[in-house]
Amino acid sequence: MRILVTGGAGFIGTNFVFHTLRAHPRDEVTVLDALTYAGNLENLKPLEGHPRFTFAKGDVCDRGVVETLIRGSDAVVHFAAESHVDRSIADASAFVRTNILGTQTLLDACRRNANVRFHHVSTDEVFGSLGPKGLFNESSPYDPRSPYSASKAAADHLVRAAWHTHRLPVTISNTSNNYGPFCFPEKLIPLFITNLLEGKKVPLYGDGMNIRDWIHVEDHCRGIDLALRHGTLGETYCFGGRNERTNAELTEIILFEMGFGKEMILPVTDRPGHDRRYAIDSAKAERTLGWHPEVPFIVGIRKTIAWYVANRPWWERIKSGAYREYYEKQYGAGGVTRPQDPRT
Ligand code: NAD
Ligand code: TDX
């Protein structure tokens, strides 16, 4: 299969590209990535000269580029997105453009080219926030609450509309919080690991009692692979880690594994509109795709810490580059204070 992977220079896309080339020795992969602040060509450097890999720099909203690449593809796996909730709160414009317009641009090109197969990578955040009980599944009603999740929800609807209206062969996956190698150090796990490696405190939002269901990125990539090859057209698959943790508990695990105490926690003002709990019921994916999460959390988190320890130049370049300005706007030059939420 010739697969076009959008956003393949980002966190999950990079992992998916390596997974596909390893697991499917006859497949060819082309990455389309705009190399925004979150895209990093260095991730794909080991593939330079690889006979089954091509990289194209370009924007998923650019009809010309998208059309040309889709013409030579059998399938599209669509990761490209603005992905960080905090950034969407500060300015939603890039989220609306890339996540919504970019998705429709790809769908249109797939349709124009004899219905190229399309897999859309989405998030559990489209379902809103859970109370203390219950789990999200494929039938959960949509209730997005941040500009990020609203833009992802809109994209999901457009993909479903392409199936219902035009019978474009699509599948969708909604997945919980990923962790693992190549994750940009603005997300909780890599931010906290790298802060500790720099001797900085870790900013824990609000009361630290928000819950996320953490899934190792390799488990997520296997799930997407299965949905792409064996999923039923028009269907959605939810992938979760069966691994709910409060942020406070997760922080304590990272501190313990890295040999630090709780004095390194810096309680900071909460994220506005902070969703309380996400958790996924993956029963459908388990039953119909034979998928289940395989990486035990403690193994995954130790491997992730070891990756950031071993790849210090990778994240130091990011943290000292353009990202530094963004980070210091929130936390100050010392990296320890956060301006008050104006509403509190
Ligand atoms: P990321 O921010 O690490 O990477 C996004 C990639 O998309 C980057 O390489 C970036 O350069 C590229 N990109 C952004 N705008 C583009 C554009 N206009 N044209 C082409 N490329 C563009 O994101 P991620 O964490 O790898 O997430 C990948 C996908 O998975 C996203 O769709 C996200 O919504 C979804 N998702 C992420 C998680 C998670 O925990 N990270 C969980 C569930 C779903
Ligand atoms: O510094 C922090 N302190 C903190 O307490 C950061 C960055 C986050 N948090 C909290 C907020 C969340 O409750 O940790 C939790 C995880 O935050 P993020 O890593 O920003 O992830 P989240 O907002 O849950 O969204 C992620 O998972 C779903 C991805 O960024 C999305 O792309 C994905 O769709």
Short mmCIF file of C-alpha atoms and ligand atoms in Angstrom, two decimals:
data_model
loop_
_atom_site.label_atom_id
_atom_site.label_comp_id
_atom_site.label_asym_id
_atom_site.label_seq_id
_atom_site.Cartn_x
_atom_site.Cartn_y
_atom_site.Cartn_z
CA MET A 1 0.00 0.00 0.00
CA ARG A 2 1.18 3.57 -0.71
CA ILE A 3 0.25 5.60 2.37
CA LEU A 4 0.22 9.36 2.66
CA VAL A 5 0.80 10.28 6.31
CA THR A 6 -0.10 13.88 7.10
CA GLY A 7 1.62 15.36 10.14
CA GLY A 8 4.25 12.60 10.01
CA ALA A 9 6.96 14.84 11.48
CA GLY A 10 4.99 15.31 14.72
CA PHE A 11 4.78 13.07 17.77
CA ILE A 12 2.31 10.32 16.85
CA GLY A 13 2.87 10.65 13.10
CA THR A 14 6.60 9.98 13.49
CA ASN A 15 5.91 6.88 15.56
CA PHE A 16 3.33 5.72 13.00
CA VAL A 17 5.77 6.13 10.09
CA PHE A 18 8.40 3.97 11.83
CA HIS A 19 5.73 1.44 12.82
CA THR A 20 4.40 1.14 9.25
CA LEU A 21 7.77 0.76 7.56
CA ARG A 22 8.75 -1.88 10.15
CA ALA A 23 5.46 -3.82 10.18
CA HIS A 24 4.70 -3.72 6.43
CA PRO A 25 7.87 -4.35 4.42
CA ARG A 26 6.15 -3.69 1.06
CA ASP A 27 4.36 -0.48 1.98
CA GLU A 28 5.55 2.93 0.83
CA VAL A 29 5.13 5.98 3.04
CA THR A 30 5.03 9.62 2.03
CA VAL A 31 4.86 12.24 4.76
CA LEU A 32 3.14 15.57 4.13
CA ASP A 33 4.01 18.00 6.90
CA ALA A 34 4.12 21.80 7.09
CA LEU A 35 6.84 21.65 9.77
CA THR A 36 5.08 24.02 12.15
CA TYR A 37 6.63 24.58 15.59
CA ALA A 38 5.52 20.99 16.43
CA GLY A 39 6.94 19.31 13.32
CA ASN A 40 10.55 18.20 13.40
CA LEU A 41 12.34 16.80 10.38
CA GLU A 42 15.10 15.55 12.68
CA ASN A 43 12.66 12.83 13.82
CA LEU A 44 12.71 11.32 10.34
CA LYS A 45 16.45 11.69 9.72
CA PRO A 46 17.10 7.94 10.08
CA LEU A 47 14.86 7.46 7.02
CA GLU A 48 16.95 9.64 4.71
CA GLY A 49 17.62 7.57 1.57
CA HIS A 50 15.13 4.87 2.62
CA PRO A 51 13.77 3.32 -0.59
CA ARG A 52 10.17 3.26 0.66
CA PHE A 53 10.04 6.70 2.29
CA THR A 54 9.49 10.21 0.90
CA PHE A 55 9.05 13.52 2.68
CA ALA A 56 7.09 16.46 1.26
CA LYS A 57 6.96 19.80 3.04
CA GLY A 58 3.55 21.31 2.57
CA ASP A 59 0.28 22.47 4.08
CA VAL A 60 -2.81 20.25 4.24
CA CYS A 61 -4.85 23.34 3.32
CA ASP A 62 -2.94 23.71 0.04
CA ARG A 63 -5.17 22.08 -2.59
CA GLY A 64 -2.42 21.79 -5.21
CA VAL A 65 0.07 19.95 -3.00
CA VAL A 66 -2.61 17.75 -1.48
CA GLU A 67 -4.03 16.82 -4.88
CA THR A 68 -0.63 15.87 -6.30
CA LEU A 69 0.28 13.67 -3.35
CA ILE A 70 -3.10 11.97 -3.07
CA ARG A 71 -3.01 11.13 -6.76
CA GLY A 72 -0.11 8.77 -6.03
CA SER A 73 -1.56 7.23 -2.86
CA ASP A 74 -3.81 4.31 -1.97
CA ALA A 75 -4.60 5.61 1.52
CA VAL A 76 -4.29 8.71 3.69
CA VAL A 77 -3.71 8.56 7.44
CA HIS A 78 -4.45 12.04 8.72
CA PHE A 79 -2.56 13.18 11.81
CA ALA A 80 -1.76 16.79 10.83
CA ALA A 81 -3.34 19.15 13.31
CA GLU A 82 -2.76 21.85 15.84
CA SER A 83 -2.81 19.63 18.90
CA HIS A 84 -2.20 21.60 22.10
CA VAL A 85 -5.24 22.67 24.14
CA ASP A 86 -3.48 25.58 25.90
CA ARG A 87 -2.46 27.11 22.58
CA SER A 88 -6.04 26.88 21.31
CA ILE A 89 -7.16 28.85 24.36
CA ALA A 90 -4.62 31.59 23.58
CA ASP A 91 -5.48 31.73 19.84
CA ALA A 92 -7.80 29.36 17.99
CA SER A 93 -7.24 30.59 14.43
CA ALA A 94 -4.63 28.02 13.35
CA PHE A 95 -6.80 25.28 14.90
CA VAL A 96 -9.81 26.25 12.83
CA ARG A 97 -7.73 26.48 9.66
CA THR A 98 -5.63 23.32 9.89
CA ASN A 99 -7.97 21.02 11.77
CA ILE A 100 -11.16 21.88 9.90
CA LEU A 101 -10.23 23.35 6.52
CA GLY A 102 -7.21 21.03 6.20
CA THR A 103 -9.35 17.96 6.81
CA GLN A 104 -11.95 19.01 4.22
CA THR A 105 -9.19 19.77 1.68
CA LEU A 106 -7.90 16.20 2.08
CA LEU A 107 -11.39 14.68 1.88
CA ASP A 108 -12.14 16.58 -1.34
CA ALA A 109 -8.88 15.41 -2.92
CA CYS A 110 -9.57 11.80 -1.91
CA ARG A 111 -12.97 12.02 -3.54
CA ARG A 112 -11.61 13.53 -6.73
CA ASN A 113 -9.10 10.68 -7.01
CA ALA A 114 -11.34 7.62 -7.20
CA ASN A 115 -12.17 7.58 -3.51
CA VAL A 116 -8.79 7.12 -1.87
CA ARG A 117 -9.11 5.40 1.53
CA PHE A 118 -9.02 7.88 4.42
CA HIS A 119 -8.30 7.26 8.11
CA HIS A 120 -8.88 10.20 10.42
CA VAL A 121 -6.97 10.40 13.71
CA SER A 122 -9.04 12.09 16.40
CA THR A 123 -9.28 12.49 20.13
CA ASP A 124 -11.49 11.53 23.06
CA GLU A 125 -11.73 15.26 23.88
CA VAL A 126 -14.54 15.61 21.32
CA PHE A 127 -16.83 13.83 23.82
CA GLY A 128 -16.38 16.49 26.52
CA SER A 129 -15.70 15.75 30.16
CA LEU A 130 -16.77 12.74 32.25
CA GLY A 131 -17.98 12.74 35.84
CA PRO A 132 -16.46 10.32 38.33
CA LYS A 133 -18.12 7.32 36.65
CA GLY A 134 -18.60 6.06 33.08
CA LEU A 135 -16.43 5.78 29.99
CA PHE A 136 -16.50 7.27 26.49
CA ASN A 137 -17.23 4.93 23.60
CA GLU A 138 -18.17 5.18 19.92
CA SER A 139 -21.76 6.13 20.81
CA SER A 140 -20.90 8.95 23.22
CA PRO A 141 -22.51 12.24 22.22
CA TYR A 142 -20.20 15.00 21.04
CA ASP A 143 -19.67 17.79 23.59
CA PRO A 144 -16.35 19.51 22.83
CA ARG A 145 -15.40 22.22 25.29
CA SER A 146 -12.09 23.75 24.18
CA PRO A 147 -11.33 25.43 20.86
CA TYR A 148 -9.00 22.48 20.13
CA SER A 149 -11.62 19.82 20.77
CA ALA A 150 -14.30 21.84 18.95
CA SER A 151 -12.09 21.98 15.86
CA LYS A 152 -11.39 18.23 16.08
CA ALA A 153 -15.13 17.54 16.51
CA ALA A 154 -15.86 19.60 13.39
CA ALA A 155 -13.29 17.56 11.47
CA ASP A 156 -14.82 14.27 12.70
CA HIS A 157 -18.24 15.45 11.47
CA LEU A 158 -16.82 16.36 8.07
CA VAL A 159 -15.24 12.92 7.73
CA ARG A 160 -18.51 11.24 8.69
CA ALA A 161 -20.38 13.51 6.27
CA ALA A 162 -18.03 12.42 3.45
CA TRP A 163 -18.97 8.80 4.20
CA HIS A 164 -22.71 9.39 4.42
CA THR A 165 -22.96 11.77 1.47
CA HIS A 166 -20.32 10.52 -0.94
CA ARG A 167 -19.50 7.02 0.37
CA LEU A 168 -15.86 8.05 0.67
CA PRO A 169 -14.19 5.02 2.32
CA VAL A 170 -13.31 6.39 5.74
CA THR A 171 -12.63 5.25 9.28
CA ILE A 172 -12.15 7.41 12.38
CA SER A 173 -10.31 6.70 15.62
CA ASN A 174 -10.78 8.62 18.88
CA THR A 175 -7.93 8.05 21.31
CA SER A 176 -6.98 9.12 24.81
CA ASN A 177 -3.77 10.89 25.90
CA ASN A 178 -0.66 9.46 24.23
CA TYR A 179 2.81 9.31 25.73
CA GLY A 180 6.16 8.04 24.46
CA PRO A 181 9.15 9.17 22.37
CA PHE A 182 9.11 12.32 20.18
CA CYS A 183 6.32 14.05 22.12
CA PHE A 184 6.78 17.84 22.00
CA PRO A 185 7.77 19.11 25.46
CA GLU A 186 4.68 21.26 25.94
CA LYS A 187 2.48 18.27 26.86
CA LEU A 188 2.43 17.18 30.50
CA ILE A 189 4.68 14.11 30.43
CA PRO A 190 7.58 15.42 28.31
CA LEU A 191 7.32 18.90 29.86
CA PHE A 192 7.63 17.48 33.36
CA ILE A 193 10.45 15.04 32.50
CA THR A 194 12.52 17.69 30.72
CA ASN A 195 11.87 20.35 33.37
CA LEU A 196 13.19 17.95 36.02
CA LEU A 197 16.24 17.17 33.87
CA GLU A 198 16.85 20.95 33.76
CA GLY A 199 16.38 21.27 37.53
CA LYS A 200 13.09 23.19 37.11
CA LYS A 201 9.81 22.63 38.95
CA VAL A 202 6.79 21.06 37.27
CA PRO A 203 3.66 23.25 36.90
CA LEU A 204 0.62 21.27 38.04
CA TYR A 205 -2.67 22.93 37.05
CA GLY A 206 -5.43 23.55 39.61
CA ASP A 207 -5.97 20.87 42.25
CA GLY A 208 -4.17 18.18 40.20
CA MET A 209 -7.26 15.95 40.37
CA ASN A 210 -8.10 15.99 36.65
CA ILE A 211 -7.97 12.50 35.20
CA ARG A 212 -6.51 11.35 31.89
CA ASP A 213 -6.36 7.81 30.43
CA TRP A 214 -2.76 7.40 29.23
CA ILE A 215 -1.97 5.16 26.26
CA HIS A 216 1.50 4.38 24.94
CA VAL A 217 1.96 5.76 21.45
CA GLU A 218 3.01 2.31 20.10
CA ASP A 219 -0.34 0.88 21.20
CA HIS A 220 -2.12 3.76 19.47
CA CYS A 221 -0.15 3.25 16.25
CA ARG A 222 -0.99 -0.48 16.20
CA GLY A 223 -4.66 0.45 16.62
CA ILE A 224 -4.63 2.90 13.71
CA ASP A 225 -2.85 0.33 11.57
CA LEU A 226 -5.57 -2.25 12.33
CA ALA A 227 -8.41 0.22 11.74
CA LEU A 228 -6.86 1.19 8.38
CA ARG A 229 -6.48 -2.40 7.16
CA HIS A 230 -9.32 -4.24 8.89
CA GLY A 231 -11.78 -1.57 10.04
CA THR A 232 -15.29 -1.46 8.62
CA LEU A 233 -15.80 1.52 6.34
CA GLY A 234 -17.77 4.36 7.91
CA GLU A 235 -17.03 3.12 11.43
CA THR A 236 -15.35 4.73 14.42
CA TYR A 237 -12.94 2.99 16.81
CA CYS A 238 -12.05 4.20 20.32
CA PHE A 239 -8.58 3.35 21.67
CA GLY A 240 -7.79 3.87 25.35
CA GLY A 241 -5.03 2.78 27.68
CA ARG A 242 -7.22 1.35 30.49
CA ASN A 243 -4.92 3.53 32.53
CA GLU A 244 -6.64 6.36 34.37
CA ARG A 245 -4.46 8.60 36.55
CA THR A 246 -5.02 11.90 38.25
CA ASN A 247 -2.43 14.44 37.15
CA ALA A 248 -1.17 14.54 40.75
CA GLU A 249 -0.64 10.76 40.80
CA LEU A 250 1.08 10.81 37.41
CA THR A 251 3.34 13.64 38.59
CA GLU A 252 4.31 11.68 41.68
CA ILE A 253 5.19 8.64 39.55
CA ILE A 254 7.45 10.76 37.32
CA LEU A 255 9.06 12.42 40.36
CA PHE A 256 9.66 9.05 42.03
CA GLU A 257 11.06 7.40 38.90
CA MET A 258 13.44 10.33 38.40
CA GLY A 259 14.52 10.52 42.05
CA PHE A 260 12.81 13.81 42.99
CA GLY A 261 10.46 14.72 45.83
CA LYS A 262 7.13 16.56 45.91
CA GLU A 263 8.91 19.87 46.58
CA MET A 264 9.47 20.00 42.79
CA ILE A 265 5.70 20.41 42.22
CA LEU A 266 4.62 23.98 41.52
CA PRO A 267 0.84 24.38 41.86
CA VAL A 268 -0.30 26.90 39.25
CA THR A 269 -3.58 28.51 38.17
CA ASP A 270 -5.89 26.07 36.43
CA ARG A 271 -6.39 25.86 32.66
CA PRO A 272 -9.62 27.76 31.79
CA GLY A 273 -12.45 25.29 31.10
CA HIS A 274 -10.20 22.38 32.14
CA ASP A 275 -11.99 19.08 31.39
CA ARG A 276 -12.16 16.99 34.54
CA ARG A 277 -11.95 13.42 33.35
CA TYR A 278 -11.40 11.46 30.13
CA ALA A 279 -11.48 7.65 29.93
CA ILE A 280 -12.17 5.29 27.06
CA ASP A 281 -13.96 1.97 26.70
CA SER A 282 -12.11 0.16 23.89
CA ALA A 283 -14.42 -2.89 23.87
CA LYS A 284 -15.38 -2.44 20.20
CA ALA A 285 -11.74 -2.27 19.04
CA GLU A 286 -10.92 -5.27 21.22
CA ARG A 287 -13.85 -7.29 19.89
CA THR A 288 -13.70 -6.37 16.21
CA LEU A 289 -10.02 -5.61 15.58
CA GLY A 290 -8.45 -7.90 18.18
CA TRP A 291 -6.65 -4.83 19.57
CA HIS A 292 -5.76 -4.21 23.18
CA PRO A 293 -3.17 -2.02 24.86
CA GLU A 294 0.03 -4.00 25.41
CA VAL A 295 2.51 -1.62 27.03
CA PRO A 296 2.18 -1.67 30.84
CA PHE A 297 2.22 1.89 32.13
CA ILE A 298 5.22 1.54 34.41
CA VAL A 299 7.27 0.00 31.59
CA GLY A 300 6.13 2.70 29.16
CA ILE A 301 6.86 5.59 31.48
CA ARG A 302 10.32 4.25 32.36
CA LYS A 303 11.14 3.83 28.65
CA THR A 304 9.82 7.34 27.98
CA ILE A 305 11.95 8.89 30.73
CA ALA A 306 14.97 6.95 29.40
CA TRP A 307 14.27 8.28 25.87
CA TYR A 308 14.26 11.91 27.04
CA VAL A 309 17.44 11.30 29.08
CA ALA A 310 19.14 9.75 26.02
CA ASN A 311 17.87 12.39 23.57
CA ARG A 312 18.71 15.57 25.46
CA PRO A 313 19.93 17.47 22.35
CA TRP A 314 16.54 16.76 20.67
CA TRP A 315 14.48 18.54 23.35
CA GLU A 316 17.12 21.10 24.32
CA ARG A 317 17.06 22.45 20.77
CA ILE A 318 13.27 22.72 20.98
CA LYS A 319 13.24 24.30 24.41
CA SER A 320 15.91 26.87 23.52
CA GLY A 321 14.32 27.77 20.16
CA ALA A 322 11.09 29.58 19.31
CA TYR A 323 9.24 27.51 21.92
CA ARG A 324 11.15 29.30 24.67
CA GLU A 325 9.31 32.58 24.03
CA TYR A 326 5.93 30.82 24.29
CA TYR A 327 6.92 29.00 27.47
CA GLU A 328 8.38 32.06 29.19
CA LYS A 329 5.22 34.04 28.43
CA GLN A 330 3.40 31.55 30.67
CA TYR A 331 5.94 30.77 33.31
CA GLY A 332 8.45 33.67 33.32
CA ALA A 333 12.13 33.46 32.44
CA GLY A 334 12.89 31.20 35.43
CA GLY A 335 10.21 28.81 34.26
CA VAL A 336 8.39 28.74 37.58
CA THR A 337 5.56 31.26 37.70
CA ARG A 338 2.32 31.44 35.76
CA PRO A 339 0.24 34.58 35.39
CA GLN A 340 -3.12 34.46 37.11
CA ASP A 341 -6.14 33.52 35.06
CA PRO A 342 -7.80 36.97 34.64
CA ARG A 343 -11.17 35.43 35.58
CA THR A 344 -10.03 34.32 39.04
P1 NAD B 1 1.84 17.16 17.09
O1 NAD B 1 1.45 18.56 17.42
O2 NAD B 1 3.01 16.55 17.77
O3 NAD B 1 2.13 17.05 15.51
C1 NAD B 1 1.30 17.65 14.56
C2 NAD B 1 2.03 17.61 13.21
O4 NAD B 1 1.18 18.19 12.22
C3 NAD B 1 3.34 18.41 13.19
O5 NAD B 1 4.35 17.67 12.56
C4 NAD B 1 2.98 19.65 12.38
O6 NAD B 1 4.10 20.20 11.69
C5 NAD B 1 1.94 19.10 11.44
N1 NAD B 1 1.04 20.14 10.93
C6 NAD B 1 0.39 21.10 11.67
N2 NAD B 1 -0.32 21.89 10.85
C7 NAD B 1 -0.14 21.42 9.59
C8 NAD B 1 -0.63 21.82 8.31
N3 NAD B 1 -1.45 22.87 8.17
N4 NAD B 1 -0.24 21.10 7.23
C9 NAD B 1 0.58 20.03 7.35
N5 NAD B 1 1.10 19.63 8.54
C10 NAD B 1 0.73 20.32 9.63
O7 NAD B 1 0.53 16.30 17.29
P2 NAD B 1 0.36 14.80 17.82
O8 NAD B 1 0.32 14.82 19.31
O9 NAD B 1 1.30 13.93 17.10
O10 NAD B 1 -1.13 14.50 17.32
C11 NAD B 1 -1.36 13.94 16.03
C12 NAD B 1 -2.86 13.77 15.83
O11 NAD B 1 -3.38 12.92 16.82
C13 NAD B 1 -3.65 15.08 15.92
O12 NAD B 1 -4.66 15.05 14.95
C14 NAD B 1 -4.25 15.04 17.32
O13 NAD B 1 -5.45 15.76 17.37
C15 NAD B 1 -4.46 13.56 17.51
N6 NAD B 1 -4.43 13.06 18.90
C16 NAD B 1 -3.37 13.35 19.71
C17 NAD B 1 -3.32 12.83 21.00
C18 NAD B 1 -2.16 13.11 21.92
O14 NAD B 1 -2.23 12.70 23.09
N7 NAD B 1 -1.09 13.74 21.47
C19 NAD B 1 -4.38 12.04 21.45
C20 NAD B 1 -5.47 11.77 20.60
C21 NAD B 1 -5.46 12.27 19.31
O1 TDX B 2 1.96 22.05 32.46
C1 TDX B 2 0.94 21.34 32.50
N1 TDX B 2 0.38 21.08 33.73
C2 TDX B 2 -0.76 20.33 33.87
O2 TDX B 2 -1.23 20.12 35.00
C3 TDX B 2 0.31 20.80 31.34
C4 TDX B 2 0.90 21.07 29.98
C5 TDX B 2 -0.84 20.06 31.50
N2 TDX B 2 -1.37 19.84 32.73
C6 TDX B 2 -2.61 19.02 32.84
C7 TDX B 2 -3.72 19.39 31.89
C8 TDX B 2 -4.36 18.05 31.60
O3 TDX B 2 -5.30 17.72 32.62
O4 TDX B 2 -2.21 17.70 32.46
C9 TDX B 2 -3.21 17.05 31.68
C10 TDX B 2 -2.63 16.70 30.33
O5 TDX B 2 -2.41 17.91 29.64
P1 TDX B 2 -1.80 17.93 28.15
O6 TDX B 2 -0.56 17.12 28.12
O7 TDX B 2 -1.75 19.35 27.71
O8 TDX B 2 -2.90 17.07 27.36
P2 TDX B 2 -4.48 17.27 27.17
O9 TDX B 2 -4.89 18.68 27.31
O10 TDX B 2 -5.16 16.26 28.05
O11 TDX B 2 -4.62 16.86 25.61
C11 TDX B 2 -3.84 15.79 25.05
O12 TDX B 2 -4.57 14.61 24.94
C12 TDX B 2 -5.60 14.56 23.98
C13 TDX B 2 -3.27 16.18 23.70
O13 TDX B 2 -2.55 17.39 23.81
C14 TDX B 2 -4.36 16.31 22.67
O14 TDX B 2 -3.80 16.57 21.39
C15 TDX B 2 -5.11 15.02 22.61
O15 TDX B 2 -6.18 15.13 21.74
#
